[in-house]
């Protein structure tokens, strides 16, 4: 065995660290690795080594390998607080162990009831963390399975410079941390000292450790009320002592609370669920709505596969036949299917025909592997490659590959798919759901969907939203402990799943669902009317589209046009770029479906975080700040020219408007104008097309007066404007709750944009997520926005809401929001307005804990 390999120390599910509900682990403050959700209560050695650290609480263990790498395994989250209860050590500190030796036995049932999460981080410690070359995650693992491989040389801990002892400042501190210096404060110490030019040592009972070394600090075995001495040298010594003393002398806040709000269950021996009566899990809203129903738990269908094949020719033929059979079945199911489901089947068809997958599988068959083994191996490799892109949207395409893997393996092994049968009115609970499984379900009778994994832009989320099924994703591993039949309230407005709530909450939820259904029916009836405020002020409500199916739904829901066509969706999930003719045909179909209503076509917003395989971009350290939007189009001008010609050719002339993403100043617009004039000349168009720009960088928001001289309209992309204003990655799961476009800083930029645009006679639209948020809509209008472009499903609701408010009322709300000092404060104001207006969400909130 290589020295830089870790085997799984547990049987369970290997998950990405981001799923751990503790920022210290999820944010990799201690090191890099995976987290395992255990199915059995014994932790085994993942490699040969020596027990470097085994705290008295026995909830964690650190092994040191022969090459000096420290491996931390931390059983569950917040388990240090159990004081050793439920843990039994099989080894002692300093003992040499061999890979596979039992290290700690733990009482799985007891922990399940007592702690917020059993996810067990398995980490390579160090700063910088050793570089992983292989990471097995998002799959079941057995003890001893390959888990991690790493390559980087170990980090060298800086020696204290000569003269350190003499120059050092010292300070005595009594440690107030409830559980002493354990993993979390040790990681926080290193973080607190980051950027400071100081060497800091912590001395305790004759031993000392570098304060930046998490392992070193933990090894000191410091408990609460112990007195330690801090010594620091270097330019920032005083600041370093201050920071470290502050950290150690304050009681530790409950770190996971901000991320995961899971109520501890009463300790009843019969219960296995970690989320007890009245508990709640937080997730990401994939499809809005509220549902009440019993849990219907969907277990993963495991398909056993033999590795050796029975002859190269036989296996190759078997694979070809199986793929052909799946392809034929997909083509059959495409007949008569429309909308999002049809698009997903089409995507699966493209994947099953992918020559690269087939040639890799045939190569493995050539090495003597079975067809099933080879197919699974190449699919898993592709999934790893997608996930390595660290782009949420790409990683979510992995669901489609898993789906195809399953479909082909079922044919190869002669098994039939377990069609999930879910009782009418139930809420489906699963780790993840394959698009084909959802398509196969009677979605009309499903009350809701809750997934432990997944993302808001996955195909399953799109399908759920299209079918109007409330859905939460990324609820974490704790979801899988919910038992069949448990009563649930799925609040996909606030992003919460309430487990076995009290009668009052259930009653309130049921009443609210009934009221919402009546209300939505009324709203749909009047959705085709022109949108006006109660005082007659005209506000246009348009739709954000990604496809023809969206356009058809939008028109049915009363959209007054399209305020944003995200053309990049046409370019994703394919091997080559659509040519000019294909683009023109697709834009024309959408324009025709809109029946004369305006169609705002945004030029490609691709690159950086939305890579496409056939357009390799230079490697970027920070893709969100790199080549994306208009920058990519100007870097590949031929693509821009084709797209401009395709849009200009749409009939009738004038129905299409052009919108440019990620603009920062007039230079970019002037270059695009030159391309536009050239494109008009080439296709013989004389009529001018309206040209607008997205306001989604703080720079553009501050430059609207100058931009107004060059363009006809503005459309504010609040998703990116929020990301760039708050300096928070819009795809970061730990920051998701704080990434709120109602932050007053963002609102001030919107106000400034609308005011400057108005002064120069330009229209201002909003096409980012805020335009689909009922709490934000009145504020946007009050700030001076004339046009909202929303997801098609919310259009009737947005139109109905606006009809109840006057411009004066909207302005009052906007002024009040601008005067708040945080997004939370703005949301609190919104909740008060909702409550006063008897908005549905308010009723449930008032009875929840
Ligand atoms: C936005 O940033 O708000 C926007 C509408 O663009 P996208 O979400 O496609 O980046
Ligand atoms: Mg954007």
Short mmCIF file of C-alpha atoms in Angstrom, two decimals, residues 774-775 801 813 827-843 845:
data_model
loop_
_atom_site.label_atom_id
_atom_site.label_comp_id
_atom_site.label_asym_id
_atom_site.label_seq_id
_atom_site.Cartn_x
_atom_site.Cartn_y
_atom_site.Cartn_z
CA UNK A 774 -42.75 38.63 -3.02
CA UNK A 775 -41.14 40.39 -0.06
CA UNK A 801 -49.55 41.43 -5.07
CA UNK A 813 -41.49 50.41 2.10
CA UNK A 827 -36.58 41.00 6.29
CA UNK A 828 -38.02 41.74 9.74
CA UNK A 829 -39.76 44.81 8.31
CA UNK A 830 -41.06 42.69 5.42
CA UNK A 831 -42.41 40.08 7.84
CA UNK A 832 -44.26 42.81 9.73
CA UNK A 833 -45.81 44.10 6.47
CA UNK A 834 -46.76 40.53 5.51
CA UNK A 835 -48.36 39.99 8.86
CA UNK A 836 -50.32 43.23 8.65
CA UNK A 837 -51.54 42.22 5.18
CA UNK A 838 -52.43 38.66 6.34
CA UNK A 839 -49.88 37.12 3.96
CA UNK A 840 -49.90 33.30 4.17
CA UNK A 841 -46.34 32.78 5.40
CA UNK A 842 -47.00 34.97 8.41
CA UNK A 843 -49.63 32.66 9.89
CA UNK A 845 -44.41 31.71 11.46
#
